[in-house]
Amino acid sequence: MSLIVQKYGGTSVGDPDRIANVANRVVKGWRDGHKMVVVLSAMAGETDRLINLAKELAEDPDPRELDVLLATGEQVTVSLFSMFLRGQNVPAASLLSHQARIYTDRSYGRARIIGIDTARIREELKKNRVVTVAGFQGVDEVGNITTLGRGGSDTTALAIAASLKADLCEIYTDVDGVYTTDPRIYDKARRLDRVSYDEMLEMASLGAKVLEIRSVGFAKRYNVPLRVRSTFTSNPGTLVTAEDEEMEAIPVSGVAFSKNDARVTITRVPDRPGIAVRLFKPVADANIVVDMIIQNTSIDGLTDLTFTVPKGDLKETLEIVNPVAQEIQAEQVLSDESIAKVSIVGVGMRNNAGVAARMFDAMAAAGINILMISTSEIKISCIIEDKYGELAVRVLHDAFGLETPLPQKR
Ligand code: ASP
Ligand code: MG
């Protein structure tokens, strides 16, 4: 007997037929003798519908009230789901966040889970019930309803799985796993049988949308075996797990791609202590995440400084940086939104030399100019002109032979 946490996304519970279909999967697990905790998202499109509804009545909806509203989406699915199970004579109980005791801070709309008191969930499991828990929401210390941010149900599921020390957390979605790259960009993309937590974290932060990034952080920290799979097939999906030697033998596991960044360049910046902090501190204070930063060597005490921010934050970044640039007597501030970021990710990079050279070689052969480069232990990212983005993905996928699975002992 195992304790299994399953999470079903919006499309998996998008209408009554789908709810019934998913419920049958859960019933099977329960009949096989497993303890089942099921975390649900709102029906597909429901959270957007609620946001739009709010905006019809308030230009800038109050964050506390907005969370009360958005939390209703998941209340609908957990109750319908449990109702269906009970109709099939399967004991079930739905729990909202205060009942499941999922405690968060008070950052409405992007709350962080600070702890889960699992006593109530355990009590229900002891009664042999299937426990359905509303995803995406929590309560703060005085009981205000909070939401975790878009896609937050994944985080609910992993946080519960970690707290319960579940044997497995399965995330059911509309894709059947984690791919070497986005199959819509390259039809040679291949589903990975396994991927490490760190690779998944990099891929999620680079824009692979299968899992919400915070959920992967929970999985890693608490070592929760995590499986991403599709509701609509019986395919086993992808296991996200701790890395092992086999994974380390493969230099590159995937190619990620995003068009979410914009580039800002400040020319002829005086090169002296204190300048970087004057520029970047106010950007950080505005909660804008700067990704890559490049400073050239200076000539005559002047240097160019280039960095990237999310496109959606570009306008605000420029409003912050322009006056500072003037104060420090830099020459000008330029920006560019027509860029893309392609990245290769793999834990095997740590001990395989020449991965970067191979990447640059492949890009050069395709005539793609690299504008910026950044690296981490297990990732190399290049900023390029966005018109080359998809070509770069294909070229890199080929260069690292990602379409052919390596022979794996198992
Ligand atoms: N319903 C929420 C959303 O659409 C949370 C989730 O689906 O994970 O973002
Ligand atoms: Mg989702």
PDB file of C-alpha atoms in Angstrom, residues 9-295:
ATOM      1  CA  GLY A   9      -4.984  20.219 -14.122  1.00  0.00           C
ATOM      2  CA  GLY A  10      -7.769  22.312 -15.569  1.00  0.00           C
ATOM      3  CA  THR A  11      -8.184  20.460 -18.854  1.00  0.00           C
ATOM      4  CA  SER A  12      -8.340  17.132 -17.004  1.00  0.00           C
ATOM      5  CA  VAL A  13     -11.372  18.330 -15.038  1.00  0.00           C
ATOM      6  CA  GLY A  14     -12.735  20.628 -17.743  1.00  0.00           C
ATOM      7  CA  ASP A  15     -16.253  19.167 -17.886  1.00  0.00           C
ATOM      8  CA  PRO A  16     -18.374  16.527 -16.122  1.00  0.00           C
ATOM      9  CA  ASP A  17     -17.294  13.715 -18.459  1.00  0.00           C
ATOM     10  CA  ARG A  18     -13.666  14.461 -17.846  1.00  0.00           C
ATOM     11  CA  ILE A  19     -14.200  14.636 -14.106  1.00  0.00           C
ATOM     12  CA  ALA A  20     -15.829  11.205 -14.250  1.00  0.00           C
ATOM     13  CA  ASN A  21     -12.973   9.855 -16.344  1.00  0.00           C
ATOM     14  CA  VAL A  22     -10.349  11.156 -13.939  1.00  0.00           C
ATOM     15  CA  ALA A  23     -12.316   9.926 -10.952  1.00  0.00           C
ATOM     16  CA  ASN A  24     -12.209   6.418 -12.374  1.00  0.00           C
ATOM     17  CA  ARG A  25      -8.444   6.534 -12.371  1.00  0.00           C
ATOM     18  CA  VAL A  26      -8.502   7.583  -8.741  1.00  0.00           C
ATOM     19  CA  VAL A  27     -10.969   4.844  -7.861  1.00  0.00           C
ATOM     20  CA  LYS A  28      -8.657   2.301  -9.420  1.00  0.00           C
ATOM     21  CA  GLY A  29      -5.789   3.423  -7.194  1.00  0.00           C
ATOM     22  CA  TRP A  30      -8.060   3.358  -4.157  1.00  0.00           C
ATOM     23  CA  ARG A  31      -9.392  -0.125  -4.983  1.00  0.00           C
ATOM     24  CA  ASP A  32      -5.815  -1.324  -5.360  1.00  0.00           C
ATOM     25  CA  GLY A  33      -5.431  -0.364  -1.712  1.00  0.00           C
ATOM     26  CA  HIS A  34      -3.532   2.914  -2.018  1.00  0.00           C
ATOM     27  CA  LYS A  35      -4.212   5.946   0.090  1.00  0.00           C
ATOM     28  CA  MET A  36      -5.210   8.636  -2.372  1.00  0.00           C
ATOM     29  CA  VAL A  37      -4.982  12.411  -2.015  1.00  0.00           C
ATOM     30  CA  VAL A  38      -6.236  14.254  -5.080  1.00  0.00           C
ATOM     31  CA  VAL A  39      -5.409  17.908  -5.695  1.00  0.00           C
ATOM     32  CA  LEU A  40      -7.506  19.619  -8.335  1.00  0.00           C
ATOM     33  CA  SER A  41      -7.269  22.784 -10.392  1.00  0.00           C
ATOM     34  CA  ALA A  42     -10.264  24.787 -11.458  1.00  0.00           C
ATOM     35  CA  MET A  43     -11.953  23.778 -14.710  1.00  0.00           C
ATOM     36  CA  ALA A  44      -9.965  24.959 -17.728  1.00  0.00           C
ATOM     37  CA  GLY A  45     -10.549  28.639 -18.394  1.00  0.00           C
ATOM     38  CA  GLU A  46     -12.345  29.210 -15.087  1.00  0.00           C
ATOM     39  CA  THR A  47      -9.599  31.204 -13.372  1.00  0.00           C
ATOM     40  CA  ASP A  48      -9.338  33.475 -16.423  1.00  0.00           C
ATOM     41  CA  ARG A  49     -13.103  33.863 -16.474  1.00  0.00           C
ATOM     42  CA  LEU A  50     -13.107  34.924 -12.825  1.00  0.00           C
ATOM     43  CA  ILE A  51     -10.290  37.409 -13.369  1.00  0.00           C
ATOM     44  CA  ASN A  52     -12.184  38.976 -16.252  1.00  0.00           C
ATOM     45  CA  LEU A  53     -15.326  39.118 -14.172  1.00  0.00           C
ATOM     46  CA  ALA A  54     -13.428  40.978 -11.472  1.00  0.00           C
ATOM     47  CA  LYS A  55     -12.079  43.433 -13.999  1.00  0.00           C
ATOM     48  CA  GLU A  56     -15.568  44.269 -15.155  1.00  0.00           C
ATOM     49  CA  LEU A  57     -16.337  45.665 -11.737  1.00  0.00           C
ATOM     50  CA  ALA A  58     -12.984  47.024 -10.640  1.00  0.00           C
ATOM     51  CA  GLU A  59     -10.178  48.359 -12.750  1.00  0.00           C
ATOM     52  CA  ASP A  60      -7.590  47.163 -10.300  1.00  0.00           C
ATOM     53  CA  PRO A  61      -9.337  44.514  -8.186  1.00  0.00           C
ATOM     54  CA  ASP A  62      -8.464  44.468  -4.514  1.00  0.00           C
ATOM     55  CA  PRO A  63      -5.979  41.607  -4.043  1.00  0.00           C
ATOM     56  CA  ARG A  64      -7.668  40.156  -0.972  1.00  0.00           C
ATOM     57  CA  GLU A  65     -11.079  40.047  -2.596  1.00  0.00           C
ATOM     58  CA  LEU A  66      -9.629  38.748  -5.840  1.00  0.00           C
ATOM     59  CA  ASP A  67      -8.160  35.759  -4.002  1.00  0.00           C
ATOM     60  CA  VAL A  68     -11.504  35.035  -2.345  1.00  0.00           C
ATOM     61  CA  LEU A  69     -13.018  35.020  -5.821  1.00  0.00           C
ATOM     62  CA  LEU A  70     -10.325  32.967  -7.557  1.00  0.00           C
ATOM     63  CA  ALA A  71     -10.347  30.306  -4.846  1.00  0.00           C
ATOM     64  CA  THR A  72     -13.909  29.423  -5.834  1.00  0.00           C
ATOM     65  CA  GLY A  73     -12.739  27.766  -9.066  1.00  0.00           C
ATOM     66  CA  GLU A  74     -11.084  24.941  -7.185  1.00  0.00           C
ATOM     67  CA  GLN A  75     -13.945  24.714  -4.682  1.00  0.00           C
ATOM     68  CA  VAL A  76     -16.216  23.748  -7.574  1.00  0.00           C
ATOM     69  CA  THR A  77     -14.026  20.947  -8.869  1.00  0.00           C
ATOM     70  CA  VAL A  78     -13.196  19.317  -5.522  1.00  0.00           C
ATOM     71  CA  SER A  79     -16.825  19.199  -4.471  1.00  0.00           C
ATOM     72  CA  LEU A  80     -18.051  17.840  -7.819  1.00  0.00           C
ATOM     73  CA  PHE A  81     -15.288  15.268  -7.785  1.00  0.00           C
ATOM     74  CA  SER A  82     -16.067  14.013  -4.283  1.00  0.00           C
ATOM     75  CA  MET A  83     -19.763  14.010  -5.072  1.00  0.00           C
ATOM     76  CA  PHE A  84     -19.146  11.786  -8.062  1.00  0.00           C
ATOM     77  CA  LEU A  85     -17.018   9.387  -6.013  1.00  0.00           C
ATOM     78  CA  ARG A  86     -19.628   9.146  -3.283  1.00  0.00           C
ATOM     79  CA  GLY A  87     -22.214   8.417  -5.970  1.00  0.00           C
ATOM     80  CA  GLN A  88     -20.030   5.443  -6.933  1.00  0.00           C
ATOM     81  CA  ASN A  89     -19.970   4.313  -3.300  1.00  0.00           C
ATOM     82  CA  VAL A  90     -16.387   5.367  -2.867  1.00  0.00           C
ATOM     83  CA  PRO A  91     -15.923   7.299   0.387  1.00  0.00           C
ATOM     84  CA  ALA A  92     -14.498  10.719  -0.328  1.00  0.00           C
ATOM     85  CA  ALA A  93     -14.173  14.110   1.311  1.00  0.00           C
ATOM     86  CA  SER A  94     -13.268  17.445  -0.207  1.00  0.00           C
ATOM     87  CA  LEU A  95     -11.119  19.849   1.770  1.00  0.00           C
ATOM     88  CA  LEU A  96     -10.670  23.555   1.139  1.00  0.00           C
ATOM     89  CA  SER A  97      -7.433  25.190   2.171  1.00  0.00           C
ATOM     90  CA  HIS A  98      -8.477  26.049   5.729  1.00  0.00           C
ATOM     91  CA  GLN A  99      -9.707  22.489   6.246  1.00  0.00           C
ATOM     92  CA  ALA A 100      -6.597  20.950   4.728  1.00  0.00           C
ATOM     93  CA  ARG A 101      -4.666  23.514   6.848  1.00  0.00           C
ATOM     94  CA  ILE A 102      -2.426  24.828   4.153  1.00  0.00           C
ATOM     95  CA  TYR A 103      -0.846  27.908   5.702  1.00  0.00           C
ATOM     96  CA  THR A 104       0.698  30.680   3.628  1.00  0.00           C
ATOM     97  CA  ASP A 105       2.022  34.179   4.070  1.00  0.00           C
ATOM     98  CA  ARG A 106      -0.268  37.057   3.160  1.00  0.00           C
ATOM     99  CA  SER A 107       1.085  37.894  -0.323  1.00  0.00           C
ATOM    100  CA  TYR A 108      -2.245  37.782  -2.091  1.00  0.00           C
ATOM    101  CA  GLY A 109      -1.999  36.416  -5.607  1.00  0.00           C
ATOM    102  CA  ARG A 110       1.464  34.950  -5.059  1.00  0.00           C
ATOM    103  CA  ALA A 111       1.375  33.549  -1.550  1.00  0.00           C
ATOM    104  CA  ARG A 112       4.044  31.136  -0.355  1.00  0.00           C
ATOM    105  CA  ILE A 113       3.210  28.014   1.580  1.00  0.00           C
ATOM    106  CA  ILE A 114       4.833  28.164   5.004  1.00  0.00           C
ATOM    107  CA  GLY A 115       3.498  24.930   6.419  1.00  0.00           C
ATOM    108  CA  ILE A 116       0.813  22.300   6.260  1.00  0.00           C
ATOM    109  CA  ASP A 117      -0.736  20.725   9.319  1.00  0.00           C
ATOM    110  CA  THR A 118      -1.573  17.333   7.873  1.00  0.00           C
ATOM    111  CA  ALA A 119      -3.606  16.086  10.863  1.00  0.00           C
ATOM    112  CA  ARG A 120      -6.971  16.524   9.143  1.00  0.00           C
ATOM    113  CA  ILE A 121      -5.854  14.953   5.871  1.00  0.00           C
ATOM    114  CA  ARG A 122      -4.450  11.988   7.783  1.00  0.00           C
ATOM    115  CA  GLU A 123      -7.656  11.647   9.745  1.00  0.00           C
ATOM    116  CA  GLU A 124      -9.654  11.420   6.531  1.00  0.00           C
ATOM    117  CA  LEU A 125      -7.208   8.938   5.033  1.00  0.00           C
ATOM    118  CA  LYS A 126      -7.500   6.811   8.144  1.00  0.00           C
ATOM    119  CA  LYS A 127     -11.231   6.596   7.496  1.00  0.00           C
ATOM    120  CA  ASN A 128     -10.249   5.103   4.155  1.00  0.00           C
ATOM    121  CA  ARG A 129     -11.542   8.127   2.266  1.00  0.00           C
ATOM    122  CA  VAL A 130     -10.212   9.565  -0.940  1.00  0.00           C
ATOM    123  CA  VAL A 131      -9.267  13.102   0.052  1.00  0.00           C
ATOM    124  CA  THR A 132      -9.718  15.810  -2.558  1.00  0.00           C
ATOM    125  CA  VAL A 133      -7.937  19.067  -1.831  1.00  0.00           C
ATOM    126  CA  ALA A 134      -8.524  22.403  -3.549  1.00  0.00           C
ATOM    127  CA  GLY A 135      -5.311  23.387  -5.291  1.00  0.00           C
ATOM    128  CA  PHE A 136      -3.850  26.860  -5.682  1.00  0.00           C
ATOM    129  CA  GLN A 137      -5.024  28.243  -2.346  1.00  0.00           C
ATOM    130  CA  GLY A 138      -4.111  28.611   1.279  1.00  0.00           C
ATOM    131  CA  VAL A 139      -4.974  30.602   4.369  1.00  0.00           C
ATOM    132  CA  ASP A 140      -2.834  33.089   6.225  1.00  0.00           C
ATOM    133  CA  GLU A 141      -2.416  33.044   9.990  1.00  0.00           C
ATOM    134  CA  VAL A 142      -5.727  34.800  10.613  1.00  0.00           C
ATOM    135  CA  GLY A 143      -7.671  32.822   8.043  1.00  0.00           C
ATOM    136  CA  ASN A 144      -7.631  35.131   5.033  1.00  0.00           C
ATOM    137  CA  ILE A 145      -7.850  33.194   1.800  1.00  0.00           C
ATOM    138  CA  THR A 146      -4.776  33.479  -0.386  1.00  0.00           C
ATOM    139  CA  THR A 147      -3.834  32.096  -3.785  1.00  0.00           C
ATOM    140  CA  LEU A 148      -0.413  30.875  -4.811  1.00  0.00           C
ATOM    141  CA  GLY A 149      -0.089  32.359  -8.288  1.00  0.00           C
ATOM    142  CA  ARG A 150      -1.060  30.966 -11.675  1.00  0.00           C
ATOM    143  CA  GLY A 151      -0.404  27.274 -12.048  1.00  0.00           C
ATOM    144  CA  GLY A 152      -0.168  27.043  -8.255  1.00  0.00           C
ATOM    145  CA  SER A 153      -2.009  23.745  -7.924  1.00  0.00           C
ATOM    146  CA  ASP A 154       1.197  21.921  -8.814  1.00  0.00           C
ATOM    147  CA  THR A 155       2.776  23.529  -5.779  1.00  0.00           C
ATOM    148  CA  THR A 156      -0.160  22.531  -3.584  1.00  0.00           C
ATOM    149  CA  ALA A 157       0.265  18.927  -4.700  1.00  0.00           C
ATOM    150  CA  LEU A 158       4.009  18.787  -4.118  1.00  0.00           C
ATOM    151  CA  ALA A 159       3.772  20.590  -0.790  1.00  0.00           C
ATOM    152  CA  ILE A 160       1.157  18.100   0.403  1.00  0.00           C
ATOM    153  CA  ALA A 161       3.173  15.177  -0.938  1.00  0.00           C
ATOM    154  CA  ALA A 162       6.259  16.468   0.876  1.00  0.00           C
ATOM    155  CA  SER A 163       4.365  17.016   4.151  1.00  0.00           C
ATOM    156  CA  LEU A 164       2.745  13.590   4.025  1.00  0.00           C
ATOM    157  CA  LYS A 165       5.986  11.954   2.894  1.00  0.00           C
ATOM    158  CA  ALA A 166       4.025  10.465   0.028  1.00  0.00           C
ATOM    159  CA  ASP A 167       5.492   7.607  -1.950  1.00  0.00           C
ATOM    160  CA  LEU A 168       4.708   9.324  -5.222  1.00  0.00           C
ATOM    161  CA  CYS A 169       3.286  12.570  -6.545  1.00  0.00           C
ATOM    162  CA  GLU A 170       1.729  12.348  -9.976  1.00  0.00           C
ATOM    163  CA  ILE A 171       0.955  15.495 -11.924  1.00  0.00           C
ATOM    164  CA  TYR A 172      -1.631  14.785 -14.592  1.00  0.00           C
ATOM    165  CA  THR A 173      -1.784  17.296 -17.377  1.00  0.00           C
ATOM    166  CA  ASP A 174      -2.562  17.545 -21.076  1.00  0.00           C
ATOM    167  CA  VAL A 175       0.942  16.619 -22.219  1.00  0.00           C
ATOM    168  CA  ASP A 176       2.354  13.187 -21.580  1.00  0.00           C
ATOM    169  CA  GLY A 177       5.612  14.188 -19.984  1.00  0.00           C
ATOM    170  CA  VAL A 178       8.716  16.308 -20.232  1.00  0.00           C
ATOM    171  CA  TYR A 179      10.224  16.545 -23.702  1.00  0.00           C
ATOM    172  CA  THR A 180      13.726  17.201 -24.974  1.00  0.00           C
ATOM    173  CA  THR A 181      12.253  20.378 -26.434  1.00  0.00           C
ATOM    174  CA  ASP A 182       8.833  21.799 -27.245  1.00  0.00           C
ATOM    175  CA  PRO A 183       7.294  19.329 -29.750  1.00  0.00           C
ATOM    176  CA  ARG A 184       5.405  22.220 -31.360  1.00  0.00           C
ATOM    177  CA  ILE A 185       8.746  23.723 -32.323  1.00  0.00           C
ATOM    178  CA  TYR A 186      10.475  20.528 -33.361  1.00  0.00           C
ATOM    179  CA  ASP A 187       8.734  17.305 -34.282  1.00  0.00           C
ATOM    180  CA  LYS A 188      11.840  15.294 -33.390  1.00  0.00           C
ATOM    181  CA  ALA A 189      11.378  16.184 -29.741  1.00  0.00           C
ATOM    182  CA  ARG A 190      11.377  13.073 -27.594  1.00  0.00           C
ATOM    183  CA  ARG A 191       9.748  12.366 -24.282  1.00  0.00           C
ATOM    184  CA  LEU A 192      12.263  11.826 -21.512  1.00  0.00           C
ATOM    185  CA  ASP A 193      11.783   8.789 -19.296  1.00  0.00           C
ATOM    186  CA  ARG A 194      13.563  10.517 -16.474  1.00  0.00           C
ATOM    187  CA  VAL A 195      14.882  13.963 -15.735  1.00  0.00           C
ATOM    188  CA  SER A 196      16.651  15.247 -12.618  1.00  0.00           C
ATOM    189  CA  TYR A 197      15.157  17.828 -10.251  1.00  0.00           C
ATOM    190  CA  ASP A 198      17.846  20.326 -11.163  1.00  0.00           C
ATOM    191  CA  GLU A 199      17.313  19.919 -14.887  1.00  0.00           C
ATOM    192  CA  MET A 200      13.587  20.290 -14.386  1.00  0.00           C
ATOM    193  CA  LEU A 201      14.135  23.450 -12.331  1.00  0.00           C
ATOM    194  CA  GLU A 202      16.246  24.940 -15.107  1.00  0.00           C
ATOM    195  CA  MET A 203      13.782  23.917 -17.790  1.00  0.00           C
ATOM    196  CA  ALA A 204      10.841  25.304 -15.835  1.00  0.00           C
ATOM    197  CA  SER A 205      12.617  28.601 -15.234  1.00  0.00           C
ATOM    198  CA  LEU A 206      13.515  28.720 -18.923  1.00  0.00           C
ATOM    199  CA  GLY A 207       9.921  28.517 -19.963  1.00  0.00           C
ATOM    200  CA  ALA A 208       9.050  24.811 -20.262  1.00  0.00           C
ATOM    201  CA  LYS A 209       5.501  25.024 -19.014  1.00  0.00           C
ATOM    202  CA  VAL A 210       4.808  21.453 -17.917  1.00  0.00           C
ATOM    203  CA  LEU A 211       5.364  22.121 -14.215  1.00  0.00           C
ATOM    204  CA  GLU A 212       5.103  25.222 -12.123  1.00  0.00           C
ATOM    205  CA  ILE A 213       8.615  25.979 -10.945  1.00  0.00           C
ATOM    206  CA  ARG A 214       7.950  26.274  -7.222  1.00  0.00           C
ATOM    207  CA  SER A 215       6.499  22.796  -7.193  1.00  0.00           C
ATOM    208  CA  VAL A 216       9.775  21.396  -8.495  1.00  0.00           C
ATOM    209  CA  GLY A 217      11.600  23.191  -5.692  1.00  0.00           C
ATOM    210  CA  PHE A 218       9.429  21.360  -3.152  1.00  0.00           C
ATOM    211  CA  ALA A 219      10.004  18.047  -4.893  1.00  0.00           C
ATOM    212  CA  LYS A 220      13.740  18.547  -4.814  1.00  0.00           C
ATOM    213  CA  ARG A 221      13.990  19.809  -1.257  1.00  0.00           C
ATOM    214  CA  TYR A 222      11.964  16.922   0.136  1.00  0.00           C
ATOM    215  CA  ASN A 223      13.055  14.350  -2.406  1.00  0.00           C
ATOM    216  CA  VAL A 224       9.515  13.546  -3.534  1.00  0.00           C
ATOM    217  CA  PRO A 225       9.392  11.189  -6.512  1.00  0.00           C
ATOM    218  CA  LEU A 226       7.395  13.105  -9.077  1.00  0.00           C
ATOM    219  CA  ARG A 227       5.815  11.838 -12.242  1.00  0.00           C
ATOM    220  CA  VAL A 228       4.410  14.060 -14.990  1.00  0.00           C
ATOM    221  CA  ARG A 229       1.901  12.273 -17.175  1.00  0.00           C
ATOM    222  CA  SER A 230      -1.179  12.727 -19.287  1.00  0.00           C
ATOM    223  CA  THR A 231      -4.765  12.163 -18.193  1.00  0.00           C
ATOM    224  CA  PHE A 232      -5.646  11.162 -21.710  1.00  0.00           C
ATOM    225  CA  THR A 233      -3.203   8.275 -22.240  1.00  0.00           C
ATOM    226  CA  SER A 234      -1.894   5.423 -20.145  1.00  0.00           C
ATOM    227  CA  ASN A 235       1.673   6.346 -20.982  1.00  0.00           C
ATOM    228  CA  PRO A 236       3.925   6.381 -17.870  1.00  0.00           C
ATOM    229  CA  GLY A 237       5.156   9.931 -18.539  1.00  0.00           C
ATOM    230  CA  THR A 238       8.378  11.340 -17.142  1.00  0.00           C
ATOM    231  CA  LEU A 239       9.844  10.677 -13.717  1.00  0.00           C
ATOM    232  CA  VAL A 240      11.457  13.715 -12.091  1.00  0.00           C
ATOM    233  CA  THR A 241      13.936  12.429  -9.581  1.00  0.00           C
ATOM    234  CA  ALA A 242      17.351  12.771  -7.954  1.00  0.00           C
ATOM    235  CA  GLU A 243      20.194  12.568 -10.436  1.00  0.00           C
ATOM    236  CA  ASP A 244      22.314   9.490 -10.839  1.00  0.00           C
ATOM    237  CA  GLU A 245      25.361   8.388 -12.812  1.00  0.00           C
ATOM    238  CA  GLU A 246      23.361   7.455 -15.846  1.00  0.00           C
ATOM    239  CA  MET A 247      22.022  10.988 -16.168  1.00  0.00           C
ATOM    240  CA  GLU A 248      25.457  12.442 -15.633  1.00  0.00           C
ATOM    241  CA  ALA A 249      26.761  10.561 -18.638  1.00  0.00           C
ATOM    242  CA  ILE A 250      24.480  12.570 -20.924  1.00  0.00           C
ATOM    243  CA  PRO A 251      25.835  16.100 -21.413  1.00  0.00           C
ATOM    244  CA  VAL A 252      22.589  17.659 -22.634  1.00  0.00           C
ATOM    245  CA  SER A 253      19.051  16.504 -21.821  1.00  0.00           C
ATOM    246  CA  GLY A 254      17.000  19.251 -23.353  1.00  0.00           C
ATOM    247  CA  VAL A 255      16.819  22.486 -25.298  1.00  0.00           C
ATOM    248  CA  ALA A 256      14.661  25.239 -23.847  1.00  0.00           C
ATOM    249  CA  PHE A 257      13.377  28.265 -25.655  1.00  0.00           C
ATOM    250  CA  SER A 258      11.641  31.443 -24.599  1.00  0.00           C
ATOM    251  CA  LYS A 259      10.695  34.794 -25.995  1.00  0.00           C
ATOM    252  CA  ASN A 260      10.008  36.300 -22.609  1.00  0.00           C
ATOM    253  CA  ASP A 261      13.072  38.477 -22.281  1.00  0.00           C
ATOM    254  CA  ALA A 262      13.957  41.994 -23.332  1.00  0.00           C
ATOM    255  CA  ARG A 263      17.421  43.480 -23.465  1.00  0.00           C
ATOM    256  CA  VAL A 264      18.510  46.801 -21.998  1.00  0.00           C
ATOM    257  CA  THR A 265      21.869  48.369 -22.814  1.00  0.00           C
ATOM    258  CA  ILE A 266      23.327  51.400 -21.115  1.00  0.00           C
ATOM    259  CA  THR A 267      26.230  52.849 -23.052  1.00  0.00           C
ATOM    260  CA  ARG A 268      29.295  54.642 -21.743  1.00  0.00           C
ATOM    261  CA  VAL A 269      28.660  53.984 -18.085  1.00  0.00           C
ATOM    262  CA  PRO A 270      31.352  55.359 -15.754  1.00  0.00           C
ATOM    263  CA  ASP A 271      33.301  52.377 -14.425  1.00  0.00           C
ATOM    264  CA  ARG A 272      33.677  52.988 -10.693  1.00  0.00           C
ATOM    265  CA  PRO A 273      32.490  51.427  -7.442  1.00  0.00           C
ATOM    266  CA  GLY A 274      28.828  51.939  -6.624  1.00  0.00           C
ATOM    267  CA  ILE A 275      27.473  52.310 -10.154  1.00  0.00           C
ATOM    268  CA  ALA A 276      26.070  48.795 -10.505  1.00  0.00           C
ATOM    269  CA  VAL A 277      24.222  49.006  -7.223  1.00  0.00           C
ATOM    270  CA  ARG A 278      22.723  52.382  -8.152  1.00  0.00           C
ATOM    271  CA  LEU A 279      21.343  50.871 -11.334  1.00  0.00           C
ATOM    272  CA  PHE A 280      20.233  47.467 -10.125  1.00  0.00           C
ATOM    273  CA  LYS A 281      19.060  48.142  -6.567  1.00  0.00           C
ATOM    274  CA  PRO A 282      15.979  50.142  -7.621  1.00  0.00           C
ATOM    275  CA  VAL A 283      15.186  47.504 -10.251  1.00  0.00           C
ATOM    276  CA  ALA A 284      15.330  44.789  -7.599  1.00  0.00           C
ATOM    277  CA  ASP A 285      13.275  46.918  -5.218  1.00  0.00           C
ATOM    278  CA  ALA A 286      10.567  47.005  -7.875  1.00  0.00           C
ATOM    279  CA  ASN A 287      10.587  43.199  -7.785  1.00  0.00           C
ATOM    280  CA  ILE A 288      11.907  42.935 -11.322  1.00  0.00           C
ATOM    281  CA  VAL A 289      14.059  39.904 -11.908  1.00  0.00           C
ATOM    282  CA  VAL A 290      17.208  40.665 -13.876  1.00  0.00           C
ATOM    283  CA  ASP A 291      18.484  37.571 -15.623  1.00  0.00           C
ATOM    284  CA  MET A 292      21.702  38.063 -17.568  1.00  0.00           C
ATOM    285  CA  ILE A 293      24.095  40.923 -16.939  1.00  0.00           C
ATOM    286  CA  ILE A 294      27.116  41.684 -19.073  1.00  0.00           C
ATOM    287  CA  GLN A 295      29.626  44.421 -18.467  1.00  0.00           C
TER     288      GLN A 295
END
